[in-house]
Amino acid sequence: MNLEDKIKKLYDYNKRLHVFDAISALTDWDRATGGPKGGIQIKQEIFSYLSGEEYNLLTSNEFGELLKSLEMQKEELNQKDRRLFDLTKRKAEDVRSIPKNEYTEYSSFIAESQEVWEEAKENNDYLMFAPYLKKIIEYNKKFAGYRQKNNMPLYDVLLDDYEEGMTMKDYDKFFETLRKDLVPLIHKILEKGKKTPISWDGEIFDTAKQEELSEEILKIIGFNFDNGMFKASAHPFTTGFDNKDIRLTTRYDEKDLAMSLFSTMHEGGHAIYEQQIADEYRFSMLGGGVSSGIHESQSRTFENEYGKSREFLRFCLPKLKQKFEFLKDVDEEYFYRAYNQAIPSAIRIEADELTYPLHIMIRYELEKEMMNKDIDINTLNIKWREKYKEYLGIDIENDSEGILQDVHWAAGLIGYFPTYALGSAYASQFTEILKKEIDLNKLLENGEFKPILEWHKENIHSYGSLKTPKELLKDVTLEDLNPKYYVDYLINKFSKIYDL
Amino acid sequence: MNLEDKIKKLYDYNKRLHVFDAISALTDWDRATGGPKGGIQIKQEIFSYLSGEEYNLLTSNEFGELLKSLEMQKEELNQKDRRLFDLTKRKAEDVRSIPKNEYTEYSSFIAESQEVWEEAKENNDYLMFAPYLKKIIEYNKKFAGYRQKNNMPLYDVLLDDYEEGMTMKDYDKFFETLRKDLVPLIHKILEKGKKTPISWDGEIFDTAKQEELSEEILKIIGFNFDNGMFKASAHPFTTGFDNKDIRLTTRYDEKDLAMSLFSTMHEGGHAIYEQQIADEYRFSMLGGGVSSGIHESQSRTFENEYGKSREFLRFCLPKLKQKFEFLKDVDEEYFYRAYNQAIPSAIRIEADELTYPLHIMIRYELEKEMMNKDIDINTLNIKWREKYKEYLGIDIENDSEGILQDVHWAAGLIGYFPTYALGSAYASQFTEILKKEIDLNKLLENGEFKPILEWHKENIHSYGSLKTPKELLKDVTLEDLNPKYYVDYLINKFSKIYDL
């Protein structure tokens, strides 16, 4: 086979893997957006079929030979093909490194573990879940061990899975800055800051009207409905088939408009990223957002830097007043402050912009301990409580609202959490540049997203996974990760809001 | 391998094929119920992957060996396993008989043909579509030739595909009865019968209220929402994953409540059939309705014999009046007559209960001619018009509302149409027995479907595909197909309505 044919074969394999992903995404989308209870079993059959076929493909001799042979001619590949080769090889190695029986065993363990977690959370019984967490950490250590190169720390193997190129060393430095600069600010706000009571508390936001509003907002920010779909689900999420069919959901709470408003902005950010990826990467591993962290940077930009900005809220307020009569006397400044309060709370997904990264820092520190030391997992809930007290100044009343709140660990995701905070930092670093090139505030005030989307497309979105997260960040901002922008943004914003 | 292991393997293969079907059904469900335009391409990739994998499985040596070896031990199999073997073998032979390149060629031709048909229909240009129809007939003759046994007529091969055991000889006899008994009745109605003008014509039936009503009715007739889902789509349909997840749609027309009301009843009949199949047949070819004709018998029973009965309409009328104020003075007898008029019309899917089978008869006669003779397909539209004049007494103004109205032929479905009429005949034959065992009219009048569903379950539904259509009919009614019940039912019903 000549090189051209080999490259073609690489793309063919990618297309096949992409079909598996698309079927999986569609099946999960259906489950989350109305598929009946009775359908769970056939869905499990579909997932198990897909993971089996993916495993077979990635571990087949023919595929292995292709990769080996391309490796030898790697220097002859252009940037796009070389990157696709790297991504494909990485995925193959991840799967090939784990013996099939262990992989299967782990998959069913994870399914069980999530069920147990759900029950444990319901019953506020951490000790019920702890043995599962212990075993998940063991599995993750073992699997990371299979893939470990040059004696790198096992946790680094996992961190790299979710954010290519990031290590404990990077994250330690990153979180150190957050701890140093944000914890004192939060404590100051707790002591001196005054709350803005929400004057429309107790009013009912009609769900149908919220839905209209969310759709309106998605249109304003530039989500393309011909290439996507929007629904409601218990937990908002975005899923992608390819740039021509991207789907997102939001969540409605009759008592709290902020829930749907900012969830829609957040998921809208994810979805628009995927929609703006260049067509040439479709049906391959290049055709999706490059990493959890970069993805989160886009969603958090839309949710926080744009969505919760004074300018965009100024633009939105009249629309809200039209739909919700009881808001008619709400003043703009008041509205801005009401939706931008920093109030430490137990639940990560309900956290405000300022306290959010500290929730992540706590999880990062605990993951690090679990992965690096042989600590007692049965008492990890105590450590959880201590850290919440220390960083956020709050007492965790029970484990359901503490260590049991998130599904991630139960689902085997170790090393994923830190990307949530990283995303916000990327966001501020990107926005710093964007602001130099376009008049962001004016555009937000006018609800004029076209030039904003163009900027994101040209600088970030269109590349898909062509560049690594580090390359992408450097190409746009001309420097490596620098949490200063993020910390400055938060200090600046919240000092003003709280008149500190 | 011992027999037990072979049987297990047969079920494993079935499960795999079932997973393909489920993915395909889910993908199509998504397309029809809101999936975005942009998703069409990835869906085509999914379909093409699935059909490739199915082909590979069914033509693999290992699978072939298994069937051969089971064939030799067929006498040792119990009824269930033997039937599954027969169905599986039949499917395998159908696929194996066609060379892969011809199969692929045909698949893409069919895709093209449907596009051309759509355009031809839009432009009322039969000659644009005629060459495609000609080629589809050629393909079907060729493929039927591959599967032809004992020199049976080629059309019989196709008829058997959609209704196991039915031949031209059977259908000729069947349609002869319809022609002899129904055509004169229709002509009499045309001459003497008076119309019942719909007094609420021009009123608007709010779609949201129609939706509520459809859901209410589905609950009343016993559709299980835990094991299913209900939506709207351009063309109502039912699709099935397995008995635990069955989905149906209806269509809303603001000007015509009958559209959603009877579509919902019709699809409800299909859906309840699938939901009531016994669990033991799940994930295998036994786990679906046995044939097009039997399926249609269930949908037509719910739509016509139940849905359009005086008793059920009596039960429904108060509910309708509650929702639609302008119906408040409508009298029961008037309502019954308004929704049970026999008015010959050009469009099959809008036809009433009495004239419907003649639409099918026309299609059957034309299919027969195309398959058996070397007729000029370019002038088939003329024949179509002549038949509509002869049987239904109407002039077809243009081919869009004539020969181009249905997608079936463009989609390569030759031999499928006759099952639509057959289903109604089965329905009457079944209902005759049911009425002897339970007090149908009283139950319908009270909207009490539980005993009715039980009867369907015990006698028909629970068997899935265990019995052939012929066996099923004979076991329940103790005789073979007898169109007398159908014809009597129609003559009796419509003579009364039209005071003949």
CSV table of N, CA and C in Angstrom, one decimal, chain A residues 15-16 18-20 22-23 26-27 29-30 33-39 41-43 45-46 49-50 53 225-229 231 241-242 244-245 247 282-283, chain B residues 15-16 18-20 22-23 26-27 29-30 33-39 41-43 45-46 49-50 53 225-229 231 241-242 244-245 247 282-283:
chain,number,residue,atom,x,y,z
A,15,LYS,N,-13.8,7.1,10.3
A,15,LYS,CA,-15.2,7.3,10.0
A,15,LYS,C,-16.0,6.2,10.7
A,16,ARG,N,-15.5,5.0,10.7
A,16,ARG,CA,-16.1,3.9,11.4
A,16,ARG,C,-16.3,4.2,12.9
A,18,HIS,N,-16.3,7.0,14.2
A,18,HIS,CA,-17.2,8.1,14.3
A,18,HIS,C,-18.6,7.7,14.3
A,19,VAL,N,-18.9,6.7,13.4
A,19,VAL,CA,-20.3,6.1,13.4
A,19,VAL,C,-20.6,5.5,14.7
A,20,PHE,N,-19.7,4.8,15.3
A,20,PHE,CA,-19.9,4.2,16.7
A,20,PHE,C,-20.3,5.4,17.7
A,22,ALA,N,-21.4,8.3,17.0
A,22,ALA,CA,-22.7,8.9,16.7
A,22,ALA,C,-23.9,8.1,17.2
A,23,ILE,N,-23.8,6.8,17.0
A,23,ILE,CA,-24.9,5.9,17.5
A,23,ILE,C,-25.0,6.0,19.0
A,26,LEU,N,-26.5,9.3,19.9
A,26,LEU,CA,-28.0,9.4,19.6
A,26,LEU,C,-28.7,8.6,20.7
A,27,THR,N,-28.2,7.4,21.0
A,27,THR,CA,-28.9,6.5,22.0
A,27,THR,C,-28.9,7.2,23.4
A,29,TRP,N,-28.8,10.5,23.9
A,29,TRP,CA,-29.6,11.7,23.7
A,29,TRP,C,-31.1,11.3,23.9
A,30,ASP,N,-31.5,10.2,23.3
A,30,ASP,CA,-32.8,9.7,23.4
A,30,ASP,C,-33.2,9.3,24.8
A,33,THR,N,-33.7,12.6,26.8
A,33,THR,CA,-34.7,13.5,26.4
A,33,THR,C,-36.1,12.9,26.1
A,34,GLY,N,-36.4,11.9,26.9
A,34,GLY,CA,-37.8,11.4,26.8
A,34,GLY,C,-38.0,9.9,26.5
A,35,GLY,N,-36.9,9.3,26.1
A,35,GLY,CA,-37.0,7.8,25.8
A,35,GLY,C,-37.6,7.1,27.0
A,36,PRO,N,-38.4,6.1,26.8
A,36,PRO,CA,-39.2,5.5,27.9
A,36,PRO,C,-38.2,4.6,28.8
A,37,LYS,N,-38.7,4.5,30.0
A,37,LYS,CA,-38.0,3.6,31.0
A,37,LYS,C,-37.7,2.2,30.4
A,38,GLY,N,-38.7,1.7,29.8
A,38,GLY,CA,-38.6,0.3,29.2
A,38,GLY,C,-37.5,0.1,28.2
A,39,GLY,N,-37.0,1.3,27.7
A,39,GLY,CA,-36.0,1.1,26.6
A,39,GLY,C,-34.6,1.0,27.1
A,41,GLN,N,-33.0,-1.4,28.6
A,41,GLN,CA,-32.3,-2.7,28.3
A,41,GLN,C,-31.7,-2.7,26.9
A,42,ILE,N,-32.6,-2.3,25.9
A,42,ILE,CA,-32.1,-2.4,24.6
A,42,ILE,C,-31.0,-1.4,24.4
A,43,LYS,N,-31.0,-0.3,25.1
A,43,LYS,CA,-29.9,0.7,25.0
A,43,LYS,C,-28.6,0.1,25.6
A,45,GLU,N,-27.9,-3.0,25.5
A,45,GLU,CA,-27.4,-3.9,24.4
A,45,GLU,C,-26.7,-3.1,23.3
A,46,ILE,N,-27.2,-1.9,23.0
A,46,ILE,CA,-26.6,-1.1,21.9
A,46,ILE,C,-25.2,-0.7,22.4
A,49,TYR,N,-22.8,-3.5,22.5
A,49,TYR,CA,-22.4,-3.9,21.1
A,49,TYR,C,-21.3,-2.9,20.6
A,50,LEU,N,-21.6,-1.6,20.8
A,50,LEU,CA,-20.7,-0.6,20.3
A,50,LEU,C,-19.3,-0.7,20.9
A,53,GLU,N,-17.4,-3.6,19.5
A,53,GLU,CA,-16.9,-3.4,18.1
A,53,GLU,C,-15.8,-2.4,18.1
A,225,PHE,N,-30.1,26.3,14.2
A,225,PHE,CA,-31.1,25.2,14.4
A,225,PHE,C,-31.3,24.3,13.3
A,226,ASP,N,-30.8,24.6,12.1
A,226,ASP,CA,-30.8,23.7,11.0
A,226,ASP,C,-29.8,22.6,11.2
A,227,ASN,N,-28.8,22.9,12.0
A,227,ASN,CA,-27.7,21.9,12.3
A,227,ASN,C,-27.7,21.6,13.7
A,228,GLY,N,-28.9,21.5,14.3
A,228,GLY,CA,-28.9,21.2,15.7
A,228,GLY,C,-30.3,21.1,16.3
A,229,MET,N,-30.4,20.8,17.5
A,229,MET,CA,-31.7,20.5,18.2
A,229,MET,C,-31.6,21.0,19.6
A,231,LYS,N,-33.6,20.8,23.5
A,231,LYS,CA,-34.7,20.2,24.3
A,231,LYS,C,-34.4,20.4,25.8
A,241,PHE,N,-23.0,14.9,17.0
A,241,PHE,CA,-22.8,13.9,16.0
A,241,PHE,C,-21.7,14.3,15.1
A,242,ASP,N,-21.9,15.5,14.5
A,242,ASP,CA,-20.8,16.2,13.8
A,242,ASP,C,-21.2,17.6,13.7
A,244,LYS,N,-22.7,19.3,11.8
A,244,LYS,CA,-24.0,19.5,11.1
A,244,LYS,C,-25.2,19.1,12.0
A,245,ASP,N,-24.9,18.5,13.1
A,245,ASP,CA,-26.0,18.0,14.0
A,245,ASP,C,-25.5,18.0,15.4
A,247,ARG,N,-26.6,18.9,19.4
A,247,ARG,CA,-27.8,19.0,20.3
A,247,ARG,C,-27.4,19.4,21.7
A,282,ARG,N,-14.8,16.7,9.5
A,282,ARG,CA,-16.0,15.9,9.8
A,282,ARG,C,-15.7,14.4,9.7
A,283,PHE,N,-16.4,13.6,10.5
A,283,PHE,CA,-16.2,12.2,10.4
A,283,PHE,C,-14.8,11.7,10.8
B,15,LYS,N,-29.9,-11.8,18.5
B,15,LYS,CA,-29.8,-10.6,19.3
B,15,LYS,C,-29.0,-9.5,18.6
B,16,ARG,N,-27.9,-10.0,17.9
B,16,ARG,CA,-27.1,-9.0,17.2
B,16,ARG,C,-27.9,-8.4,16.1
B,18,HIS,N,-31.0,-8.0,16.0
B,18,HIS,CA,-32.0,-7.1,16.7
B,18,HIS,C,-31.3,-5.8,17.1
B,19,VAL,N,-30.1,-5.8,17.5
B,19,VAL,CA,-29.4,-4.6,17.9
B,19,VAL,C,-29.3,-3.7,16.6
B,20,PHE,N,-29.0,-4.3,15.5
B,20,PHE,CA,-29.0,-3.5,14.2
B,20,PHE,C,-30.3,-2.9,13.9
B,22,ALA,N,-32.7,-2.2,16.0
B,22,ALA,CA,-33.0,-1.2,17.0
B,22,ALA,C,-32.3,0.1,16.7
B,23,ILE,N,-31.0,0.0,16.3
B,23,ILE,CA,-30.3,1.3,16.0
B,23,ILE,C,-30.9,1.9,14.8
B,26,LEU,N,-34.2,3.6,15.8
B,26,LEU,CA,-33.9,4.8,16.6
B,26,LEU,C,-33.5,5.9,15.7
B,27,THR,N,-32.6,5.6,14.8
B,27,THR,CA,-32.1,6.6,13.9
B,27,THR,C,-33.2,7.2,13.0
B,29,TRP,N,-36.5,7.1,13.8
B,29,TRP,CA,-37.4,7.8,14.7
B,29,TRP,C,-36.9,9.2,14.9
B,30,ASP,N,-35.7,9.3,15.1
B,30,ASP,CA,-35.1,10.7,15.3
B,30,ASP,C,-35.3,11.6,14.1
B,33,THR,N,-39.0,12.7,13.8
B,33,THR,CA,-39.6,13.4,14.9
B,33,THR,C,-38.8,14.6,15.4
B,34,GLY,N,-38.1,15.2,14.5
B,34,GLY,CA,-37.4,16.5,14.9
B,34,GLY,C,-35.9,16.6,14.7
B,35,GLY,N,-35.3,15.5,14.4
B,35,GLY,CA,-33.8,15.5,14.1
B,35,GLY,C,-33.6,16.6,13.0
B,36,PRO,N,-32.5,17.4,13.1
B,36,PRO,CA,-32.3,18.5,12.2
B,36,PRO,C,-31.8,18.0,10.8
B,37,LYS,N,-32.1,18.9,9.9
B,37,LYS,CA,-31.7,18.6,8.5
B,37,LYS,C,-30.3,18.2,8.3
B,38,GLY,N,-29.4,19.0,9.1
B,38,GLY,CA,-28.0,18.7,9.0
B,38,GLY,C,-27.6,17.3,9.4
B,39,GLY,N,-28.4,16.6,10.1
B,39,GLY,CA,-28.1,15.3,10.5
B,39,GLY,C,-28.3,14.2,9.5
B,41,GLN,N,-26.7,13.4,6.8
B,41,GLN,CA,-25.6,12.7,6.3
B,41,GLN,C,-25.0,11.6,7.3
B,42,ILE,N,-24.9,12.0,8.5
B,42,ILE,CA,-24.5,11.0,9.5
B,42,ILE,C,-25.4,9.8,9.6
B,43,LYS,N,-26.7,10.2,9.4
B,43,LYS,CA,-27.7,9.1,9.5
B,43,LYS,C,-27.5,8.1,8.3
B,45,GLU,N,-24.7,7.5,6.9
B,45,GLU,CA,-23.5,6.7,7.3
B,45,GLU,C,-23.9,5.6,8.3
B,46,ILE,N,-24.8,5.9,9.2
B,46,ILE,CA,-25.2,4.8,10.2
B,46,ILE,C,-26.0,3.7,9.4
B,49,TYR,N,-23.6,1.7,7.4
B,49,TYR,CA,-22.8,0.8,8.3
B,49,TYR,C,-23.7,-0.4,8.7
B,50,LEU,N,-24.9,-0.2,9.1
B,50,LEU,CA,-25.7,-1.3,9.6
B,50,LEU,C,-26.0,-2.3,8.5
B,53,GLU,N,-23.0,-4.4,7.9
B,53,GLU,CA,-22.7,-5.4,9.0
B,53,GLU,C,-23.8,-6.5,9.0
B,225,PHE,N,-47.3,3.9,28.5
B,225,PHE,CA,-46.3,5.0,28.2
B,225,PHE,C,-45.0,4.7,28.9
B,226,ASP,N,-44.9,3.8,29.9
B,226,ASP,CA,-43.6,3.4,30.5
B,226,ASP,C,-42.8,2.6,29.5
B,227,ASN,N,-43.5,1.9,28.6
B,227,ASN,CA,-42.8,1.1,27.6
B,227,ASN,C,-43.0,1.7,26.2
B,228,GLY,N,-43.1,3.0,26.1
B,228,GLY,CA,-43.3,3.6,24.8
B,228,GLY,C,-43.3,5.1,24.8
B,229,MET,N,-43.5,5.7,23.7
B,229,MET,CA,-43.3,7.1,23.5
B,229,MET,C,-44.3,7.6,22.4
B,231,LYS,N,-45.3,10.9,19.7
B,231,LYS,CA,-44.9,12.2,19.2
B,231,LYS,C,-45.7,12.5,18.0
B,241,PHE,N,-38.6,-1.0,19.2
B,241,PHE,CA,-37.3,-1.6,19.6
B,241,PHE,C,-37.5,-3.0,20.1
B,242,ASP,N,-38.3,-3.1,21.1
B,242,ASP,CA,-38.8,-4.4,21.5
B,242,ASP,C,-40.1,-4.1,22.3
B,244,LYS,N,-40.7,-3.5,25.2
B,244,LYS,CA,-40.6,-2.6,26.3
B,244,LYS,C,-40.3,-1.1,25.8
B,245,ASP,N,-40.2,-0.9,24.5
B,245,ASP,CA,-40.0,0.4,24.0
B,245,ASP,C,-40.6,0.5,22.6
B,247,ARG,N,-42.8,2.9,19.9
B,247,ARG,CA,-43.1,4.4,19.7
B,247,ARG,C,-44.1,4.6,18.5
B,282,ARG,N,-38.4,-11.6,23.2
B,282,ARG,CA,-37.6,-10.4,23.1
B,282,ARG,C,-36.2,-10.6,22.5
B,283,PHE,N,-35.7,-9.6,21.8
B,283,PHE,CA,-34.3,-9.7,21.2
B,283,PHE,C,-34.2,-10.8,20.2
